[in-house]
Short mmCIF file of C-alpha atoms in Angstrom, two decimals:
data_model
loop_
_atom_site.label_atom_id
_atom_site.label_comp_id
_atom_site.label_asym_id
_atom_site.label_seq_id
_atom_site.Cartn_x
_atom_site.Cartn_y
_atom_site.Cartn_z
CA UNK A 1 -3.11 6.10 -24.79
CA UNK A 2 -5.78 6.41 -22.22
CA UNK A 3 -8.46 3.04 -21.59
CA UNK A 4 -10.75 3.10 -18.47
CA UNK A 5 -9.66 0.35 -16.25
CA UNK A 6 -11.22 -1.31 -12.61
CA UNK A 7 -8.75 -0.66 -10.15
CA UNK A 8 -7.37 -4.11 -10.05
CA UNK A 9 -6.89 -4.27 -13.69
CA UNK A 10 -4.65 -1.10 -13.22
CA UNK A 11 -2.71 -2.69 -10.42
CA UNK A 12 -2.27 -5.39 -13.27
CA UNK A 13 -1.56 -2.93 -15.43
CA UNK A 14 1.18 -1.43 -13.34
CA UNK A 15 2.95 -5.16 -12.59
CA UNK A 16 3.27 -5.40 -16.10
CA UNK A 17 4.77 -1.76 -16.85
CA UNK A 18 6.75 -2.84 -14.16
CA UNK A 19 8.72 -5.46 -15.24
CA UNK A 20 7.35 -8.28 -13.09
CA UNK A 21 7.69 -11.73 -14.22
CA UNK A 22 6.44 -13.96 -11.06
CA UNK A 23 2.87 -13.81 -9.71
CA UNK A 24 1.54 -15.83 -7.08
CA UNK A 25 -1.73 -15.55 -5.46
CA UNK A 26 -4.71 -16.81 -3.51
CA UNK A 27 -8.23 -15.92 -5.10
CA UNK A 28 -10.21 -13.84 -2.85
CA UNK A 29 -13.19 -11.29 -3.42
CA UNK A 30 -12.19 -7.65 -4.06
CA UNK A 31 -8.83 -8.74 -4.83
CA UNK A 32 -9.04 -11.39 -7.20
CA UNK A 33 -9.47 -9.40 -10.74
CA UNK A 34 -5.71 -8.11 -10.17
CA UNK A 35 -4.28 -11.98 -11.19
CA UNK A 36 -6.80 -12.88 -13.15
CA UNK A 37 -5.74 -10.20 -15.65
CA UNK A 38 -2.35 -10.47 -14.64
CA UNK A 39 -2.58 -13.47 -16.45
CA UNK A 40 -3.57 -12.10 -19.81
CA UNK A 41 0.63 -10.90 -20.06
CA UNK A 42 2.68 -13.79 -21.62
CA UNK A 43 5.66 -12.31 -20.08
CA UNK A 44 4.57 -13.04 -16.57
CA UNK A 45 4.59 -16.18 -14.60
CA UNK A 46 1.47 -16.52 -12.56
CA UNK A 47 -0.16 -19.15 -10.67
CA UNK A 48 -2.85 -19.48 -7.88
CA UNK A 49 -1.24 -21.10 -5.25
CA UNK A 50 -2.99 -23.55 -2.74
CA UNK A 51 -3.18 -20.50 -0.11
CA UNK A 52 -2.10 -17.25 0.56
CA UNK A 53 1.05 -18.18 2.61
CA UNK A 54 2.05 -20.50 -0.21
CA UNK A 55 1.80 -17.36 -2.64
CA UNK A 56 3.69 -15.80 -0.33
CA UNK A 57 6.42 -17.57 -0.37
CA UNK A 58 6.56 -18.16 -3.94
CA UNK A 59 6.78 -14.28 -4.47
CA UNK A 60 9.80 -14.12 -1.97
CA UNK A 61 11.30 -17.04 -3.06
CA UNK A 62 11.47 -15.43 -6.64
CA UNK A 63 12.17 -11.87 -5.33
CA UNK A 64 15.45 -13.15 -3.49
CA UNK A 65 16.48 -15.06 -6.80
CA UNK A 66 16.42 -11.59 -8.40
CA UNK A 67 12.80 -11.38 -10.00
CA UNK A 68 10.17 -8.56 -9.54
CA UNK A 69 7.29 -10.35 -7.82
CA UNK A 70 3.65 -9.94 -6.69
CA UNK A 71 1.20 -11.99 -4.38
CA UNK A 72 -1.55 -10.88 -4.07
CA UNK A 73 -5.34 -11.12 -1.64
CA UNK A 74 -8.10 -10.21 0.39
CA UNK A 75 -7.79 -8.93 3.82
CA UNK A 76 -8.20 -11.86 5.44
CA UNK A 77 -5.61 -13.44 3.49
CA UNK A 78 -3.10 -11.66 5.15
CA UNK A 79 -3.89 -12.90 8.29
CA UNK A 80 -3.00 -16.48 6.68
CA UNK A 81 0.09 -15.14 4.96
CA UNK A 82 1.30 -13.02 7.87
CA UNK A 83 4.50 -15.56 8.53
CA UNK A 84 6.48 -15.40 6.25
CA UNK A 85 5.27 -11.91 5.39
CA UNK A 86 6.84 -10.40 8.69
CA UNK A 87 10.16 -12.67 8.08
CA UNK A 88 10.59 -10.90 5.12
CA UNK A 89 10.12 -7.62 6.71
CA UNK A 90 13.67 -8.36 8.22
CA UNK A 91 14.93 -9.90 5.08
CA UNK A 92 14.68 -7.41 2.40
CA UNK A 93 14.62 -8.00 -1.23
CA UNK A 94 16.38 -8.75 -4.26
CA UNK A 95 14.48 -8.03 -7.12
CA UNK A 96 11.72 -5.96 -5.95
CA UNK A 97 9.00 -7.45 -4.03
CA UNK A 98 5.07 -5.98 -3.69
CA UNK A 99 2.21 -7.33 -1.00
CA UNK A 100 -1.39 -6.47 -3.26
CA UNK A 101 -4.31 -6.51 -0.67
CA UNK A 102 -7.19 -5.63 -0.60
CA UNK A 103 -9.57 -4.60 2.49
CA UNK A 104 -13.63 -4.66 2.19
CA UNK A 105 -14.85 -1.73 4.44
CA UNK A 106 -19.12 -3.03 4.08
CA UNK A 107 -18.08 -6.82 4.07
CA UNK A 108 -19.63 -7.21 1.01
CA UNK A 109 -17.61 -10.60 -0.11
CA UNK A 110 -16.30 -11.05 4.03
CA UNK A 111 -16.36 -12.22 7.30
CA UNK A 112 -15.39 -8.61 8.97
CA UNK A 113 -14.33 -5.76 8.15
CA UNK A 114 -10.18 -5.85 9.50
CA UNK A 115 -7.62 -2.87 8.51
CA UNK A 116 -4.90 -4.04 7.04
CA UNK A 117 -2.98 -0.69 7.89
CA UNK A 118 -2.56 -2.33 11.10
CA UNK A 119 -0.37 -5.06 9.20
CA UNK A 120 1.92 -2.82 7.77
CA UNK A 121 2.47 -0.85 11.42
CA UNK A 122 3.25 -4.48 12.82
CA UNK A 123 5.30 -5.96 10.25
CA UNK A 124 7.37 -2.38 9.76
CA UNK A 125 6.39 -2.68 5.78
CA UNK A 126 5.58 0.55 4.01
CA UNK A 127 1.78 0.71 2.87
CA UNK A 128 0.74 2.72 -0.05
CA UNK A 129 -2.69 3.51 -0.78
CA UNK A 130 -4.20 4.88 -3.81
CA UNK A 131 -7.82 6.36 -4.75
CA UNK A 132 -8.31 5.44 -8.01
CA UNK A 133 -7.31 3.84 -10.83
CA UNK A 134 -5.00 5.63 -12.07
CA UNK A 135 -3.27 5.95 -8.87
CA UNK A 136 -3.59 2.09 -8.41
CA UNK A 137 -1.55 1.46 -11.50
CA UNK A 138 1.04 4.31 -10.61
CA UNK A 139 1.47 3.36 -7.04
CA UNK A 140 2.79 -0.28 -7.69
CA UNK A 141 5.21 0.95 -10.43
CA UNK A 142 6.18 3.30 -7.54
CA UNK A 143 6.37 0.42 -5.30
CA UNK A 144 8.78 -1.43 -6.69
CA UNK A 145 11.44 1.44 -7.30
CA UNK A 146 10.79 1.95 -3.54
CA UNK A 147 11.19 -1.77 -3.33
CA UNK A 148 14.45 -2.08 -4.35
CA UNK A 149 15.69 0.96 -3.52
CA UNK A 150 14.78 0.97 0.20
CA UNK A 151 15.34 -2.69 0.42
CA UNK A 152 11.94 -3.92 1.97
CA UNK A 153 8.88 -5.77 0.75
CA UNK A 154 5.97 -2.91 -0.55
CA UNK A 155 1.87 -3.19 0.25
CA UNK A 156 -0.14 -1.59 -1.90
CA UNK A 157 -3.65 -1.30 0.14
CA UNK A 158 -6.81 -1.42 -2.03
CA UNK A 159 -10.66 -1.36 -0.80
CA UNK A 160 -13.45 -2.84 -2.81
CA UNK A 161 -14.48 0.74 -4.06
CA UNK A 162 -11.17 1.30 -5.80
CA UNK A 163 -10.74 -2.46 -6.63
CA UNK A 164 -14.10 -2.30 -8.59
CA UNK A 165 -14.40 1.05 -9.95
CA UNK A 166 -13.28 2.26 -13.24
CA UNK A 167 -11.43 5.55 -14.11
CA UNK A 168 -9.15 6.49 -16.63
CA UNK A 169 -5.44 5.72 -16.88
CA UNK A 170 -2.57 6.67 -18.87
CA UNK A 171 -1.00 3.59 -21.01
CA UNK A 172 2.53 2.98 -20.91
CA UNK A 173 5.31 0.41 -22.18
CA UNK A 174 6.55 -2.28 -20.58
CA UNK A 175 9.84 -2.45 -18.88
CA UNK A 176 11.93 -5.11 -19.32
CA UNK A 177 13.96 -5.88 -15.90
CA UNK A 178 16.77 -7.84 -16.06
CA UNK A 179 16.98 -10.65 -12.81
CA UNK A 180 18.83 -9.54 -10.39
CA UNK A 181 21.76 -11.78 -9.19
CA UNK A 182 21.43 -13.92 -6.45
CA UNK A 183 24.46 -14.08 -4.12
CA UNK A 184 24.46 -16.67 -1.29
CA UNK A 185 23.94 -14.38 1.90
CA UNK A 186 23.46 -16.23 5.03
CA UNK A 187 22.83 -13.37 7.63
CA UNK A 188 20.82 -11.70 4.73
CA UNK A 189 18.53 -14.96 3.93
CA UNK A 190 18.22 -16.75 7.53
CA UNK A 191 16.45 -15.20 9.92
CA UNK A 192 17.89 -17.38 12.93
CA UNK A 193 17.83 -15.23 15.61
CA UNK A 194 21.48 -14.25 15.53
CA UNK A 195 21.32 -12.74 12.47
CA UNK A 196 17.89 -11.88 13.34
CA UNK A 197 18.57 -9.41 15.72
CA UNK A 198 21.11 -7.52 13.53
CA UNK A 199 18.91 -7.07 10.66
CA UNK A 200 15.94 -5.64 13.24
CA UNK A 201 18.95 -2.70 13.18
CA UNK A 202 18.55 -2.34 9.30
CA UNK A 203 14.86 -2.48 9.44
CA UNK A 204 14.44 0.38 11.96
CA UNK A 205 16.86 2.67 9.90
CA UNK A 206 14.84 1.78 6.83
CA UNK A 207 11.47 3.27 8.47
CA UNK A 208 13.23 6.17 9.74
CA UNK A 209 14.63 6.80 5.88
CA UNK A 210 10.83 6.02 4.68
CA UNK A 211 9.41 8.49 7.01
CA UNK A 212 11.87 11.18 5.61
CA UNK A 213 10.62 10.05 2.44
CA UNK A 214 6.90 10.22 3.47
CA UNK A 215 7.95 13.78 4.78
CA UNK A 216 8.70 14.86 1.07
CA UNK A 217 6.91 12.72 -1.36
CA UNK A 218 4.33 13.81 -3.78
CA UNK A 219 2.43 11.04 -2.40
CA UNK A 220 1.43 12.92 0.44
CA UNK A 221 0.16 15.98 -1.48
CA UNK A 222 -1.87 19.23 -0.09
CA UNK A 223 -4.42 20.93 -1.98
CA UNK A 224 -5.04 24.69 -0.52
CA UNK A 225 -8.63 26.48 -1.54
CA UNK A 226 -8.18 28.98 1.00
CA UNK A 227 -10.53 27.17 3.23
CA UNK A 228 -10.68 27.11 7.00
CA UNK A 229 -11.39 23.92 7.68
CA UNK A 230 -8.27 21.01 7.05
CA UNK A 231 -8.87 17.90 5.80
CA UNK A 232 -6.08 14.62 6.37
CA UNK A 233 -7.53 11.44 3.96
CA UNK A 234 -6.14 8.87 2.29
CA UNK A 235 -7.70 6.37 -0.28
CA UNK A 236 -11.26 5.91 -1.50
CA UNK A 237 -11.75 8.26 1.56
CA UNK A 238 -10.41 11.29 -0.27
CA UNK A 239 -12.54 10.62 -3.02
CA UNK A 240 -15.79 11.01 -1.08
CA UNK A 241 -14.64 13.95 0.88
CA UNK A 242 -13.63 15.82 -2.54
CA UNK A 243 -16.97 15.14 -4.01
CA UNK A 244 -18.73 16.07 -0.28
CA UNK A 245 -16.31 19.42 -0.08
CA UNK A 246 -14.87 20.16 -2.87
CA UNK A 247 -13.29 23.80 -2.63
CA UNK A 248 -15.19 23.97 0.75
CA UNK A 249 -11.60 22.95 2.37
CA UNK A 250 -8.25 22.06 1.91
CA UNK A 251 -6.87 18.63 1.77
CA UNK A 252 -3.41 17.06 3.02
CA UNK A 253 -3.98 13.60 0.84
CA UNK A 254 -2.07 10.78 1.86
CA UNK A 255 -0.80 8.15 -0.91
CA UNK A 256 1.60 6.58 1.88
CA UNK A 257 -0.60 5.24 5.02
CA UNK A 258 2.77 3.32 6.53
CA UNK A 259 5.14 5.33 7.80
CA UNK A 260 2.92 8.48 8.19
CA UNK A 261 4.37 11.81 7.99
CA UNK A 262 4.91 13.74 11.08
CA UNK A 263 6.26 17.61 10.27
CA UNK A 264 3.81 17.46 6.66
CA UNK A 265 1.03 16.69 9.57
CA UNK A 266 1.61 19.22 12.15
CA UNK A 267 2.72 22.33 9.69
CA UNK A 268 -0.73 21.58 7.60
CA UNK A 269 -2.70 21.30 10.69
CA UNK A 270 -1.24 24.54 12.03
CA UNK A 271 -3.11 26.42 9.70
CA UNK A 272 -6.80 25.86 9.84
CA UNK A 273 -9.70 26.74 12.70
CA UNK A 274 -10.90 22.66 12.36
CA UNK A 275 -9.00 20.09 10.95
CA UNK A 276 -10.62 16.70 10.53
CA UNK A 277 -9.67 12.94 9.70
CA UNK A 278 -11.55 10.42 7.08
CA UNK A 279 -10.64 7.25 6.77
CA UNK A 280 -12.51 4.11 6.25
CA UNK A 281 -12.37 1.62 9.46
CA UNK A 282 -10.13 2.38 12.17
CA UNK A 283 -8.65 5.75 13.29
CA UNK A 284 -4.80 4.87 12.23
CA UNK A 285 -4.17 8.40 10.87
CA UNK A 286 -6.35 10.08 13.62
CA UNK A 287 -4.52 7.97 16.45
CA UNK A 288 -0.95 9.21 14.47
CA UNK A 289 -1.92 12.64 13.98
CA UNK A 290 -3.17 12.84 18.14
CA UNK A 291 0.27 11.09 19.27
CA UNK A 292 1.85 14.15 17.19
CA UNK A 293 -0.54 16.50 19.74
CA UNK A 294 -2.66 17.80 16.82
CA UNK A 295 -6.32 18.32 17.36
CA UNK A 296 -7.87 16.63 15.01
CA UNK A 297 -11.34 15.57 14.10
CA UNK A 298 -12.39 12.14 13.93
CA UNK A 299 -14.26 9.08 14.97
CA UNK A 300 -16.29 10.79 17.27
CA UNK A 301 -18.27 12.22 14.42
CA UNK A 302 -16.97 9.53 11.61
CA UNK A 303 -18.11 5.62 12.03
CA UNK A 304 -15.91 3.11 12.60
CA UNK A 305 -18.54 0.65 10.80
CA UNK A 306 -18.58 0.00 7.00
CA UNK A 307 -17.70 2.02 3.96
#
């Protein structure tokens, strides 16, 4: 069955097909519609907690006894939560674990405009980024298969366009996730810097795996219409630029902003007269696709102000 749902209420939607059973977050306009109908499933716990670094560390806490978890909040937010957020980076997971935040390119509901892209480059956490609602509920089931199976914390990266718009998505049935054990692990759990400093080792290898992924995955997708002129986007940004271009050029979408691809980047790029970057905010992807030596087009022609 197909119902037309706000992005948020398909990220809900998605924690629920999920399996997720704790939810803690910090209220905070455009992200604050994911918990609040997170809370319409009896089969998850959720909670606002007194801040976002408090939700924080009630979704790890429950992730390393074995649950799925979520926290979720506005961009600024995770500038309160950051802590324990890159701690956990080094940690890993035990049941699956998923950052929700959500940035507002316009600062319609904020005091600036911040790119939380650049949190998921510092704290070496993969970012995914959908464009729509559908994608929003698909990308955090995603995330938590990538969760567990890569052993790292997830962000999923929304913007107020995709929080608040509707589009339709596909139904499914809940999955029922048994907790995960919880083993006592002391150079797992405690990130003193002994142990510290070998699990920096594991982290590393992690983002070189999740680049190989990002090399392969359908969620960096192109879309040829014979055109001459390339197009790299990711997000609400691809949206616009489809409704702008349509057939008028091809597309190299990207569904995972953190790690970027590299090879995907420089063999679509090889084979257009103009390629050019779109992105909301600031030039991550042009700055990654430029370090790669492709010419790209960018902020010289695209704002860095607003939606």
């Amino acid at each position: 069955m197909k119902k037309l749902l706000l992005g948020n209420a398909a990220v809900a939607r998605g924690a629920y097909e999920a399996g997720v059973t704790v939810v803690a977050s910090y209220p905070g306009t455009p992200s604050t519609e994911i918990t609040e109908e997170i809370v319409k499933f009896e089969e998850i716990y959720a909670e606002w907690s007194p801040n976002e670094k408090v939700a924080a560390e009630v979704a790890i806490g429950a992730s390393i006894g074995g649950a799925r978890a979520m926290s979720c909040m506005k961009h600024v937010g995770l500038n309160v939560m950051a802590d324990p957020v890159f701690t956990v980076s080094y940690i890993g997971v035990n049941g699956g674990l998923v950052f929700c935040v959500a940035d507002d390119p316009g600062m319609h509901s904020s005091q600036n405009e911040q790119d939380s892209r650049h949190y998921a480059k510092a704290s070496k956490i993969a970012m995914l980024e959908p464009s729509d609602s559908s994608e929003c509920k698909e990308f955090t089931k995603l995330a938590y298969t990538l969760s567990e199976k890569y052993d790292t914390p997830m962000f999923v990266r929304l913007s107020t366009r995709v929080s608040h718009s509707q589009s339709l998505v596909e139904l499914g049935d809940r999955e029922e996730v048994a907790l995960k054990p919880y083993e006592k692990n002391i150079p797992k759990h405690v990130m003193m810097p002994a142990m510290a400093i070998k699990r920096h080792v594991v982290v590393e290898d992690r983002i070189k795996a999740l680049t190989e992924l990002a090399e392969t995955s359908e969620l960096n997708r192109v879309e040829e219409n014979g055109s001459k002129i390339g197009v790299i986007t990711a997000g609400i940004s691809y949206m616009y630029a489809k409704e702008a271009l349509g057939d008028k050029a091809d597309f190299l979408k990207l569904g995972m902003v953190y790690p970027l691809p590299e090879k995907k980047i420089i063999d679509f790029a090889k084979k257009y007269d103009k390629v050019y970057v779109i992105e909301e905010l600031d030039p991550i992807i042009e700055q990654h696709c430029k370090a790669l030596g492709v010419n790209v087009i960018g902020k010289e022609v695209f704002t860095l102000l607003g939606e």
